[in-house]
CSV table of C-alpha atoms and ligand atoms in Angstrom, one decimal:
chain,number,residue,atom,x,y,z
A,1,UNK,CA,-29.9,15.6,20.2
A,2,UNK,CA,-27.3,16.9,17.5
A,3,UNK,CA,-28.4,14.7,15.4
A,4,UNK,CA,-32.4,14.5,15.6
A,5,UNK,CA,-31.5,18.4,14.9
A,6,UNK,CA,-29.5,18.2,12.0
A,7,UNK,CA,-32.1,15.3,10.5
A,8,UNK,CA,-35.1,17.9,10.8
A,9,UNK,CA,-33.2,21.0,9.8
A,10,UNK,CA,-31.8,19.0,6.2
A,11,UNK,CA,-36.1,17.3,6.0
A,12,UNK,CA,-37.0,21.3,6.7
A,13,UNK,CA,-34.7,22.1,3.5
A,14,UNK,CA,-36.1,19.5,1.1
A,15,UNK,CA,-32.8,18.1,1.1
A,16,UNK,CA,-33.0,14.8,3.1
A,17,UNK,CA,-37.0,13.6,2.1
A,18,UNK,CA,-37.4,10.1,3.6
A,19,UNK,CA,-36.8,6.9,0.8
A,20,UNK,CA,-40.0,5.4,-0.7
A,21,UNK,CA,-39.9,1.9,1.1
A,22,UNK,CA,-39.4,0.0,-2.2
A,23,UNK,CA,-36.4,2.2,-2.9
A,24,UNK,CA,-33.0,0.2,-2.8
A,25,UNK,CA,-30.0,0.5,-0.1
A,26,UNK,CA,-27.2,2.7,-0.6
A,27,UNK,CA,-24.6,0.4,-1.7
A,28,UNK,CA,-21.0,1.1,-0.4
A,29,UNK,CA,-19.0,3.8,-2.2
A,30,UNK,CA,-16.8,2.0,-3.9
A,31,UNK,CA,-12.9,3.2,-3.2
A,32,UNK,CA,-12.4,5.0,-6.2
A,33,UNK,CA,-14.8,7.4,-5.4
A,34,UNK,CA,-13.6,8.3,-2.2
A,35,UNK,CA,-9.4,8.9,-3.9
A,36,UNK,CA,-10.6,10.9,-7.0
A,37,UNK,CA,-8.5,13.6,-5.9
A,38,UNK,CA,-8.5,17.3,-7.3
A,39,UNK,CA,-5.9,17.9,-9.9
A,40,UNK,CA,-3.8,20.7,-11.1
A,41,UNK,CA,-5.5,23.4,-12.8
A,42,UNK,CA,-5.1,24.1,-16.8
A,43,UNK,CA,-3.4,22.2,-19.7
A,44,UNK,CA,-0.1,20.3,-20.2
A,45,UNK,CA,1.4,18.3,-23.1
A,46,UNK,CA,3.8,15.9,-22.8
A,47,UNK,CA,5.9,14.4,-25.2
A,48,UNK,CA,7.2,10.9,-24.7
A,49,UNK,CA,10.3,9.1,-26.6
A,50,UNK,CA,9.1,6.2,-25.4
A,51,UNK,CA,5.4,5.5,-23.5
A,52,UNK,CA,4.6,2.5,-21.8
A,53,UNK,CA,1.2,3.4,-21.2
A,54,UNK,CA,-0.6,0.1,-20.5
A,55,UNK,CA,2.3,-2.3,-18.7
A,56,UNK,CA,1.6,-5.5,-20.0
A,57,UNK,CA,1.3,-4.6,-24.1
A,58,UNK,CA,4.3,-3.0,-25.8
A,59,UNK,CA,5.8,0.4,-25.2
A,60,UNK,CA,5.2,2.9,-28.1
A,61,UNK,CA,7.4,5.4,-29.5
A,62,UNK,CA,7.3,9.1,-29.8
A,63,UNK,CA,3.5,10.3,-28.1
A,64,UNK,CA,2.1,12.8,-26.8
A,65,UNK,CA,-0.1,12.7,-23.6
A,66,UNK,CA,-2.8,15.7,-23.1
A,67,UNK,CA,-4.0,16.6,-20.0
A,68,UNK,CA,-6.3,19.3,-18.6
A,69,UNK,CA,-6.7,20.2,-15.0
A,70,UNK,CA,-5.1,17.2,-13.7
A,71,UNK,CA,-6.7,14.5,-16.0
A,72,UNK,CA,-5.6,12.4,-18.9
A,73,UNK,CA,-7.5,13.7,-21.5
A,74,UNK,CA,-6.0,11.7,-24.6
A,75,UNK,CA,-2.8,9.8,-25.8
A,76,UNK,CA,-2.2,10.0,-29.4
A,77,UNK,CA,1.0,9.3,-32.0
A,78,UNK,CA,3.6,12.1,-32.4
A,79,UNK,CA,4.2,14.9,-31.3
A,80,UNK,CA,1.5,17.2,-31.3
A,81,UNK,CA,2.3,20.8,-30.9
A,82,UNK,CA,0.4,22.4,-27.7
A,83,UNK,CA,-2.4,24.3,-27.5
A,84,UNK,CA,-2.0,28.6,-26.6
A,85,UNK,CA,-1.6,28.7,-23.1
A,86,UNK,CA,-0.4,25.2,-22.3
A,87,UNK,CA,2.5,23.5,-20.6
A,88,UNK,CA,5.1,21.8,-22.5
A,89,UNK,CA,6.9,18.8,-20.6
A,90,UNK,CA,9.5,17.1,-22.7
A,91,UNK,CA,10.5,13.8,-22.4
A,92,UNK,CA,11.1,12.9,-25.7
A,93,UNK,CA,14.6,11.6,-24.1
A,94,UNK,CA,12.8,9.6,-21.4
A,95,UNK,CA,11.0,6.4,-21.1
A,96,UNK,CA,7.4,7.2,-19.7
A,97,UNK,CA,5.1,5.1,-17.4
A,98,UNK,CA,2.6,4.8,-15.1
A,99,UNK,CA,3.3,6.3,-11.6
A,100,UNK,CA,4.0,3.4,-9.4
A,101,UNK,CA,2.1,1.6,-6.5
A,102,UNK,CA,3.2,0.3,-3.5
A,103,UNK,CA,0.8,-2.0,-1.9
A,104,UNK,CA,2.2,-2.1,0.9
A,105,UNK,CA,4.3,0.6,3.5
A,106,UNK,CA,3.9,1.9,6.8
A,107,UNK,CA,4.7,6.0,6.4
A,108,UNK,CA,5.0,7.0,10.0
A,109,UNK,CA,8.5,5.9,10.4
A,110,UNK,CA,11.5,3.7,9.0
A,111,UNK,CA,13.9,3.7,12.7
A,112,UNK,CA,12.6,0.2,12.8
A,113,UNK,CA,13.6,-2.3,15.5
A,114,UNK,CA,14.9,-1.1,19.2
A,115,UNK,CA,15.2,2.4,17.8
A,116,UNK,CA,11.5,2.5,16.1
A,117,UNK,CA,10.2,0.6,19.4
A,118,UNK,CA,11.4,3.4,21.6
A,119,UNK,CA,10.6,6.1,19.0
A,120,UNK,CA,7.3,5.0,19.6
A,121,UNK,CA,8.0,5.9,23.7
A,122,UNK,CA,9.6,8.8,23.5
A,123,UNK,CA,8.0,10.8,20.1
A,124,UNK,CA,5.4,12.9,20.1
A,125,UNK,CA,2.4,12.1,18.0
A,126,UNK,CA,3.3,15.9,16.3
A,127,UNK,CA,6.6,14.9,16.0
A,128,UNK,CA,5.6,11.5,14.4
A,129,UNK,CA,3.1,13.2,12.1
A,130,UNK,CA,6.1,15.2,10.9
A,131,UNK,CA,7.9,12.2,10.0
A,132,UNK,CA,5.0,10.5,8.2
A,133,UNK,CA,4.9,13.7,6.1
A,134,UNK,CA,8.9,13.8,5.3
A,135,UNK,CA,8.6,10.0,4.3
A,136,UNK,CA,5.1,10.5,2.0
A,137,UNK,CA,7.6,12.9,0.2
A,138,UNK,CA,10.4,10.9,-0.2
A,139,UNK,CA,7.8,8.1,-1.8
A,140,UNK,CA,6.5,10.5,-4.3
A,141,UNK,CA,10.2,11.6,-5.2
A,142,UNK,CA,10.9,8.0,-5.6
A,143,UNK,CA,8.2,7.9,-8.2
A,144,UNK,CA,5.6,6.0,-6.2
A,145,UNK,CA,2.2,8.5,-6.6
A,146,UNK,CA,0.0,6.2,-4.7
A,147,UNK,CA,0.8,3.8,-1.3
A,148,UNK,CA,-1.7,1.8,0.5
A,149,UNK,CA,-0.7,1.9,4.3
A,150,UNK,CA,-1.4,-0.9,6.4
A,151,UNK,CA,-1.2,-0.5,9.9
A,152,UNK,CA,0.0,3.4,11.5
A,153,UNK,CA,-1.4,4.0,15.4
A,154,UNK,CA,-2.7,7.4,16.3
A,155,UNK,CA,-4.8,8.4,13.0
A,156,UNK,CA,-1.2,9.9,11.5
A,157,UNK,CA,-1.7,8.4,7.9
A,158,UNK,CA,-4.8,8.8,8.2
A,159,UNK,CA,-4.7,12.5,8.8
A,160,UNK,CA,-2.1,12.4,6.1
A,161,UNK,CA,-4.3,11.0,3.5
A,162,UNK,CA,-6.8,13.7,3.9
A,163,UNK,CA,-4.2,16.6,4.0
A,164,UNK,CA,-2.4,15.4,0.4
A,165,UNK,CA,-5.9,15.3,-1.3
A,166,UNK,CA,-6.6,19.0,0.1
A,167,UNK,CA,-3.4,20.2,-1.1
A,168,UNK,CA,-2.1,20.3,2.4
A,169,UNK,CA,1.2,18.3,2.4
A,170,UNK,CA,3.3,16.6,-0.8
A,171,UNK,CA,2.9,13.0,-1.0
A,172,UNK,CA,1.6,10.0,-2.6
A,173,UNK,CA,-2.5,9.3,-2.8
A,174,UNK,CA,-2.9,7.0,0.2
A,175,UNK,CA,-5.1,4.4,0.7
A,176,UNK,CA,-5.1,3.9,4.9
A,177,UNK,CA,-6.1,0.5,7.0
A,178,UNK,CA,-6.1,2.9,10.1
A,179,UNK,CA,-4.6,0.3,12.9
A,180,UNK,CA,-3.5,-3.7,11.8
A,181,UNK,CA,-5.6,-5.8,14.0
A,182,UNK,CA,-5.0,-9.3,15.4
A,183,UNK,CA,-5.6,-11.0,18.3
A,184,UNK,CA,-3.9,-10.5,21.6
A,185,UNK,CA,-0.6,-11.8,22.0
A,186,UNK,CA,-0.6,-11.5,17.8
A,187,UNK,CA,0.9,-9.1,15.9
A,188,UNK,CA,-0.8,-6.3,15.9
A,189,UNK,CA,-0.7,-6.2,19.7
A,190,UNK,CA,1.0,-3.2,21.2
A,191,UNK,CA,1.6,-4.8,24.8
A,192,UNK,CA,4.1,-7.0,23.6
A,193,UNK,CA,7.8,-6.2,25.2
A,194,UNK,CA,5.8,-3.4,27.6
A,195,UNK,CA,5.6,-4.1,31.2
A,196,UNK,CA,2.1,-4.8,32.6
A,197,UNK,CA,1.3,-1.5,34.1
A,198,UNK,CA,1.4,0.1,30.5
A,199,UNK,CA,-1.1,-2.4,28.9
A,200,UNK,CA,-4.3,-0.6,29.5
A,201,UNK,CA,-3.5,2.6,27.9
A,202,UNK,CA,-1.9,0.7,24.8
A,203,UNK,CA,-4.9,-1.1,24.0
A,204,UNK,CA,-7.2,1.8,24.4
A,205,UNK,CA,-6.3,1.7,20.6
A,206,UNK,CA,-8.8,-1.0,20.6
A,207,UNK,CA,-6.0,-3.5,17.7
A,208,UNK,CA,-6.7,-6.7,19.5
A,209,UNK,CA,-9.9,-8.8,19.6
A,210,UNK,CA,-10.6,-12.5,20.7
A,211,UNK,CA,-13.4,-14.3,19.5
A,212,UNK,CA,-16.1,-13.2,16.2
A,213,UNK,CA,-18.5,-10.8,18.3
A,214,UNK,CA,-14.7,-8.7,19.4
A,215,UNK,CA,-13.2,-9.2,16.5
A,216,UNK,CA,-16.7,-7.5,14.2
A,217,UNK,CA,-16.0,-4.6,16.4
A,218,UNK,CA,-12.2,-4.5,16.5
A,219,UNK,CA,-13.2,-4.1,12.2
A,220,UNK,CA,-16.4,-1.3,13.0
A,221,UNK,CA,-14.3,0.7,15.1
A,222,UNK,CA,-11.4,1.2,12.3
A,223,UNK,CA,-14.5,1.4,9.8
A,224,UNK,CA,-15.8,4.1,12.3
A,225,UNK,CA,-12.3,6.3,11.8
A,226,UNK,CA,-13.0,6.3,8.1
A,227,UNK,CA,-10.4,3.8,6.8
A,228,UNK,CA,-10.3,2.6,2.9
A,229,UNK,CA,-8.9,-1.2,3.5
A,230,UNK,CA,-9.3,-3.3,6.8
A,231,UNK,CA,-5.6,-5.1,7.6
A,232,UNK,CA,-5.3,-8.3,10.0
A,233,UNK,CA,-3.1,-10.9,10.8
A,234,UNK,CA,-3.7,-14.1,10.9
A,235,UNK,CA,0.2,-15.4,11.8
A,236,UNK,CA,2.7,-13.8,13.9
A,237,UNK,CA,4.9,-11.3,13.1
A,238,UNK,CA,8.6,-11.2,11.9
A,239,UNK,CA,8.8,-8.2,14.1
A,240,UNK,CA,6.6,-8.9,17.3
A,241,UNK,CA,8.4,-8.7,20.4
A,242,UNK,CA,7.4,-12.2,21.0
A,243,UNK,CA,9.2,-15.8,20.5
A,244,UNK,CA,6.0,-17.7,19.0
A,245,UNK,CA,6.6,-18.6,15.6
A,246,UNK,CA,5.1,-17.7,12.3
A,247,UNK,CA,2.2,-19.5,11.9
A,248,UNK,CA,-1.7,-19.2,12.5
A,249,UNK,CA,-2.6,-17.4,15.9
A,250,UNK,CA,-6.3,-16.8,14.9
A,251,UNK,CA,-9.6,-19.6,14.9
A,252,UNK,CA,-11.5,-19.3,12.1
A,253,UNK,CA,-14.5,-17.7,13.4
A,254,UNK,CA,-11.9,-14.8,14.7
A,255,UNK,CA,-10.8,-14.6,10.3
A,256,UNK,CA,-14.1,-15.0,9.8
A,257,UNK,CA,-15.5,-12.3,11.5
A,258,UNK,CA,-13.0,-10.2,10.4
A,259,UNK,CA,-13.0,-10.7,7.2
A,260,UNK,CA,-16.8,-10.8,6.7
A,261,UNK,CA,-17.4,-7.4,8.6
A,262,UNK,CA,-14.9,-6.1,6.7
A,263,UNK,CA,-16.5,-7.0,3.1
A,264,UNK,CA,-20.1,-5.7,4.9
A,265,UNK,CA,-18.8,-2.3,4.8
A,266,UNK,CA,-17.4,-2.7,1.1
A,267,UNK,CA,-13.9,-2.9,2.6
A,268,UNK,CA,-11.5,-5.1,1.2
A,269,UNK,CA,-9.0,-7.2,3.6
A,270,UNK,CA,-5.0,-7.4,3.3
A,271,UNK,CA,-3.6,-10.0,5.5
A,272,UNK,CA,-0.5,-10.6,7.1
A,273,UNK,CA,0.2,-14.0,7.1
A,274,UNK,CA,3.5,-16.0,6.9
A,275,UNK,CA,2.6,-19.7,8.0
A,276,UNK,CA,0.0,-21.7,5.1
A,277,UNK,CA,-1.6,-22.5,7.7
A,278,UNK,CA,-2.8,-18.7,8.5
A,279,UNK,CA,-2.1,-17.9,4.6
A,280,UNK,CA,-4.6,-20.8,3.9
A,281,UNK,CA,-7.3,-19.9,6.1
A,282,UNK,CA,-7.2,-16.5,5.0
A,283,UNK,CA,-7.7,-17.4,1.5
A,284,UNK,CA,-10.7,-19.9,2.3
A,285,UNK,CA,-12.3,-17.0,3.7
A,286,UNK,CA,-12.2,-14.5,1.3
A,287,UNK,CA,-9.0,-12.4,1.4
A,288,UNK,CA,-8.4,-10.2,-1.0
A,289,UNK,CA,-4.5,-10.2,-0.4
A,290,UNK,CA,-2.1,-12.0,1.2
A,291,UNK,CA,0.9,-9.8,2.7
A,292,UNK,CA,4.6,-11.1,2.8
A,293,UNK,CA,3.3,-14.9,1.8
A,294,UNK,CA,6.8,-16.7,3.2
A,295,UNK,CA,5.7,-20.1,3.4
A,296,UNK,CA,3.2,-20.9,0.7
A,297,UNK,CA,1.8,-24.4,-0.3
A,298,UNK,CA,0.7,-26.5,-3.0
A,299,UNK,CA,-2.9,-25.6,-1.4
A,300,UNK,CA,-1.9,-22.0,-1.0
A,301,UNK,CA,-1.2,-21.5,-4.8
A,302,UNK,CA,-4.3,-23.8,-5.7
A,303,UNK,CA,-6.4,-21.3,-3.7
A,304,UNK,CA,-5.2,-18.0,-4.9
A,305,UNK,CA,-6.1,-19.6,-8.4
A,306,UNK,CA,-9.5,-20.3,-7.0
A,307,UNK,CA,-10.0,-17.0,-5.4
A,308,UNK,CA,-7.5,-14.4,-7.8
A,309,UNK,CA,-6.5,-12.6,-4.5
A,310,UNK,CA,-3.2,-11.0,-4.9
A,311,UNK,CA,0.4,-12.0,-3.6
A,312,UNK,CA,2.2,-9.0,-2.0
A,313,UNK,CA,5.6,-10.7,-1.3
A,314,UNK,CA,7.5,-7.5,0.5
A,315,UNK,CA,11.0,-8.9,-0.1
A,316,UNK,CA,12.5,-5.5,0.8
A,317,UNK,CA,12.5,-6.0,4.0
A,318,UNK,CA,15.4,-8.1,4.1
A,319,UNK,CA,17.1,-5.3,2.9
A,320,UNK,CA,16.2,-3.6,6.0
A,321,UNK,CA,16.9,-6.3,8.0
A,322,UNK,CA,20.5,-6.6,6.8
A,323,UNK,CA,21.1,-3.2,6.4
A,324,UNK,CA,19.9,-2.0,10.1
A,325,UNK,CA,22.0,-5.3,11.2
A,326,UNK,CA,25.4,-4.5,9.3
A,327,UNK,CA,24.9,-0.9,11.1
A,328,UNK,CA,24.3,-2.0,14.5
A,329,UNK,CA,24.4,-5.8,15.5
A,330,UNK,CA,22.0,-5.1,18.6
A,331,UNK,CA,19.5,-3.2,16.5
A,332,UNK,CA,16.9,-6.3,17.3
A,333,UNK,CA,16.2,-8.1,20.2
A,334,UNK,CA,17.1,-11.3,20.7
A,335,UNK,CA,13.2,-13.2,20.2
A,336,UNK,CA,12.8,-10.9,16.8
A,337,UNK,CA,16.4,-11.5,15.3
A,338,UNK,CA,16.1,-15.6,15.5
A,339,UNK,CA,13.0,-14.9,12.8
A,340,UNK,CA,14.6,-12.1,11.2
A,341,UNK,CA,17.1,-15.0,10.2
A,342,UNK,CA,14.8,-16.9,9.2
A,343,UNK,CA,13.1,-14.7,6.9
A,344,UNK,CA,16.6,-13.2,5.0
A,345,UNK,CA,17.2,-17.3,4.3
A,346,UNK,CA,13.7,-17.9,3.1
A,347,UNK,CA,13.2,-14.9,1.3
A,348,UNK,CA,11.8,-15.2,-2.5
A,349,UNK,CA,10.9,-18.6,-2.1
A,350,UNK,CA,6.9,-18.1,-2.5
A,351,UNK,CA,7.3,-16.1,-5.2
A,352,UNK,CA,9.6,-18.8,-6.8
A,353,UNK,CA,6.7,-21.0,-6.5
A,354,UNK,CA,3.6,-18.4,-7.1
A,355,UNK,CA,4.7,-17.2,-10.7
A,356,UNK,CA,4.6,-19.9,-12.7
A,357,UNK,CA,1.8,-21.3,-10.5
A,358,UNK,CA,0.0,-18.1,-12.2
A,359,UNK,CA,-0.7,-16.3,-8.8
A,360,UNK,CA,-1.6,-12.6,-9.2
A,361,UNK,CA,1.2,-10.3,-7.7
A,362,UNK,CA,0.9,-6.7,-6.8
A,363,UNK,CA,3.7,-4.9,-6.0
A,364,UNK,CA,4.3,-3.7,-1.9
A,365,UNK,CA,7.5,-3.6,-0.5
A,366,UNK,CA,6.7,-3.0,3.7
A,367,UNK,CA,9.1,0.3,3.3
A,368,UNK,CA,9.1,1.1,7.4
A,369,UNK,CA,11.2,-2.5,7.9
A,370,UNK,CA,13.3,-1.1,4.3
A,371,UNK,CA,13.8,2.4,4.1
A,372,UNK,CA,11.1,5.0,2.5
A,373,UNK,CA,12.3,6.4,-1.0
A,374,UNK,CA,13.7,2.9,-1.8
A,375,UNK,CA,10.8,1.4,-2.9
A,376,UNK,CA,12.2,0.8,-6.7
A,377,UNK,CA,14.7,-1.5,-4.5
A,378,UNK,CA,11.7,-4.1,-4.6
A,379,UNK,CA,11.4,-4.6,-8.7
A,380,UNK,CA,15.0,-5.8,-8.3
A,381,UNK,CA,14.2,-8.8,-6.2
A,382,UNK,CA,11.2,-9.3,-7.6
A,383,UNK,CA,13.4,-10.0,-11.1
A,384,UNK,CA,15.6,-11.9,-8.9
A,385,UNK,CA,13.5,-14.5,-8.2
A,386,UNK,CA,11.4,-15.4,-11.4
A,387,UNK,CA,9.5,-11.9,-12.7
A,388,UNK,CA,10.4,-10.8,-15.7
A,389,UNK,CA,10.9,-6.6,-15.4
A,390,UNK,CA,7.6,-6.2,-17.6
A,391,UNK,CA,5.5,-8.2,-15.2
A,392,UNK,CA,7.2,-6.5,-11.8
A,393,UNK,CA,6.2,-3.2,-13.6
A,394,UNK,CA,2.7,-4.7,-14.0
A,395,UNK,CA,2.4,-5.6,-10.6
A,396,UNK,CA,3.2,-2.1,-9.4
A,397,UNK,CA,0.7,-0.4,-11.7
A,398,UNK,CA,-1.9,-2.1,-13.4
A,399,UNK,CA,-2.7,-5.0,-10.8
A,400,UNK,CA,-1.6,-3.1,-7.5
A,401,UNK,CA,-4.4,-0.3,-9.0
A,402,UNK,CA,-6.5,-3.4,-9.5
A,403,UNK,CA,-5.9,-4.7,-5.6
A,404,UNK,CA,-6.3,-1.2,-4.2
A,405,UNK,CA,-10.1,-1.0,-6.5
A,406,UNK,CA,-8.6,2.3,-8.4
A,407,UNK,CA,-8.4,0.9,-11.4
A,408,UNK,CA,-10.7,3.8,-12.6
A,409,UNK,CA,-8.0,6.2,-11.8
A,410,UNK,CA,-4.6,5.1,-11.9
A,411,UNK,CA,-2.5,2.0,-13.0
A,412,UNK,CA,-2.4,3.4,-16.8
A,413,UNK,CA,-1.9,6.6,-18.7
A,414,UNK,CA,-5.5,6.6,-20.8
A,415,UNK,CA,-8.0,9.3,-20.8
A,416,UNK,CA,-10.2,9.6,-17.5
A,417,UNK,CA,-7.7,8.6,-15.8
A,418,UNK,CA,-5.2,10.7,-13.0
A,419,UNK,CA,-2.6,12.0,-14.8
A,420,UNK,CA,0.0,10.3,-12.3
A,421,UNK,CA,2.9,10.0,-14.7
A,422,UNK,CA,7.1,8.9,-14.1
A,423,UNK,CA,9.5,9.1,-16.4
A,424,UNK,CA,13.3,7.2,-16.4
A,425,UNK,CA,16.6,7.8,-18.6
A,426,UNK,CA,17.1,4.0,-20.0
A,427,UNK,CA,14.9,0.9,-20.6
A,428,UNK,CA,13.1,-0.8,-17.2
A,429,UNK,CA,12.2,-3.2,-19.5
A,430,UNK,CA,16.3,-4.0,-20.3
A,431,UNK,CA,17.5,-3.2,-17.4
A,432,UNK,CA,14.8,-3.0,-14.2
A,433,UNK,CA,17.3,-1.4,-12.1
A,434,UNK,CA,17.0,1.7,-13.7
A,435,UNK,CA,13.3,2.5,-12.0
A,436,UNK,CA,15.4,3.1,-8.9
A,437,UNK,CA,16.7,6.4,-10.5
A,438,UNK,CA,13.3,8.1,-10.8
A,439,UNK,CA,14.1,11.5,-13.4
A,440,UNK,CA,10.5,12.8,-13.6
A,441,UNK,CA,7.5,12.7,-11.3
A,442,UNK,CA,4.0,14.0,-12.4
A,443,UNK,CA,1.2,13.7,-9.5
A,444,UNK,CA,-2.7,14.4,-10.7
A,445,UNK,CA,-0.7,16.6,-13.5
A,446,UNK,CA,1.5,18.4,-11.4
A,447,UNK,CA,5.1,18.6,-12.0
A,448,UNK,CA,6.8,17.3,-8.4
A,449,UNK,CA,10.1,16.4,-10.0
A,450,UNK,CA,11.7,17.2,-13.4
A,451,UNK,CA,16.0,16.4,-13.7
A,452,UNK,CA,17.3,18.0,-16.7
B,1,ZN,ZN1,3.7,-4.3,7.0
């Protein structure tokens, strides 16, 4: 009835005349349209001792960037001296890039393992909402200005996203997958480890589906919550409370139907997989990324060459692993820490193979199993096992904008673009370990962080 009555009151206004019938369908917004984010008011100059301002080509010396009300307006030679009435950032001591993109995090917490697993019991969804917000803001102060979350329960990063573009709370632009989905027993299934007469209510959340016609409305219903990218899993988890391995738990009508509702809606689709077998299948259908990638094949690299969906290899979370481990040896149960193994010997093998294969990699680090704020922790291992420190910077700008369909707003500092700008004392490009160290932070042109 609502409805009928807000239909005839918008036709009684002239605003909502019915479409000619040869008129064509709405196509999907695409995702840029939905993150272009209000900036902050008026006009700032910066000047750059050093701008790397399209990762990839050479840095230039001694620019200045313009922007007005949040926007890159233009980047020219020298220093240019500012216009009456505008801000004056310096950095002419500074080596200026992009802001940085992880591809992959999960803000609502980082007490992962036993701790994180009761959190989850015991937390309120307030008090977890709180927490979200606190970790958004150690992400930005860590230089990273846009995240792409895959996989929080309750709507908190989803509420999160919305109150950062209103101005609400301080945090990086997020791109939200709602709730991971898989099939039951997978791992996106909340029952595992929970006795039986907890199982309904957990999968009220509605994250499992078996068989195509459940699994098109596992994707509708996170569609339906207003989500940006659709996350599955085709393999289990590292972290599922559940001794069955690491490869494919899903037919391929189930990735199928996933994937193909997803793309319906103009969503794209980042999968967890760590088998090839569930990497593989994932790729034959259409996946725009592959998450974590630790057992890829000669027919895995063949078809991410075929398809030019992105590697996001998430190597920090050995660093969680071993860090939560050195602090408390029972921090995982006994069916997760066998795989958690596993993955610290295995780790940085893919990507071994995937460079020189020529796969595309965008940066994403699974900061919930590392800590939050020590995403720059990533570039190192990425260097460690066969980038070079300009193409782990590329990864996190220019192709993780690219994966994340925002090329139109971030990834670069050129006019139209977000003025979503970092600055470092030293030389990433000498030294990568000097990203960790973040000195200056600039979100849609405001000034979050600025060391002297
Ligand atoms: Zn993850």
């Amino acid at each position: 009835m609502r409805l009928f009555l807000s239909c005839c009151s918008l036709l009684a206004l002239g605003l909502a005349a019915p479409l000619p019938a040869q008129e064509a369908p709405i196509p999907p917004p695409p995702i840029a349209a939905v993150q272009a984010l209000p900036g902050e008011p008026g006009v700032t100059i910066i000047h750059a001792g050093t701008l790397l301002d399209r990762p990839g080509r050479p840095p230039r010396r001694n620019a200045s960037i313009l922007i007005r009300d949040g926007r890159i307006e233009s980047v020219v030679d020298g220093f240019v001296e500012p216009p009456a009435g505008a801000r004056l950032v310096d950095l002419r001591d500074r080596f200026v890039l992009p802001g940085l993109i992880d591809s992959h995090v999960h803000l609502t917490s980082d007490r992962a393992g036993n701790e994180g697993f009761m959190a989850g019991f015991t937390d309120s969804v307030a008090l977890r909402s709180y927490e979200a917000a606190w970790n958004a803001r150690k992400t930005l102060d860590a230089g990273f200005t846009t995240v792409r979350n895959l996989g929080s329960d309750d709507g908190i990063t989803l509420g999160l996203r919305d109150a950062i573009g209103r101005g609400w709370a301080i945090g990086p632009r997020i791109v939200d997958a709602g709730s991971a989905i898989s099939a039951t027993s997978g791992h996106a299934d909340p029952t595992l480890g929970v006795r039986d007469e907890f199982h309904d209510d957990l999968l009220a959340g509605g994250t499992t589906c078996d068989g195509a016609e459940d699994c098109r409305r596992a994707v509708r219903r996170q569609i339906a919550r207003g989500v940006d990218v659709i996350k599955i899993a085709t393999t289990g988890g590292v972290n599922s409370r559940i001794g069955l391995g690491l490869g494919a738990q899903m037919f391929e009508d189930e990735a199928r139907a996933l994937i193909e509702t997803a793309h319906l809606y103009g969503r794209r689709v980042a999968v967890h997989a760590h088998g090839a077998d569930g990497i593989n299948l994932a790729l034959r259908l259409g996946a725009d990324s592959i998450e974590h990638g630790t057992l890829l094949d000669d027919e895995s690299l063949r078809l991410f060459r075929q398809t030019r969906a992105y590697y996001v290899p998430t190597l920090s979370t050995v660093n969680g692993y071993v860090e939560r481990l050195r602090a408390n040896p029972e921090a995982y149960s006994g069916e997760v820490r066998r795989k958690i193994e596993w993955r610290i010997r295995v780790t940085g093998q893919s990507l071994r193979r995937a460079v020189p294969a020529g796969v595309r990699i965008a940066f994403g680090t699974d900061a919930g199993v590392s800590l939050h704020g020590r995403n720059a922790d990533e570039f190192l291992l990425m260097v460690r096992h066969g980038m070079t420190p300009m193409t782990a910077i590329e990864a996190a700008t220019v192709n993780a904008a690219d994966l994340l369909g925002l090329s139109s707003e971030v990834g670069t500092i050129e006019p139209g673009k977000a003025a979503d700008i970092v600055a470092v004392r030293g030389d990433p490009l000498a030294d990568i370990g000097v990203l960790r160290s973040m000195s200056f932070v600039m979100s849609r042109g405001r000034v979050h962080r600025n060391e002297p």
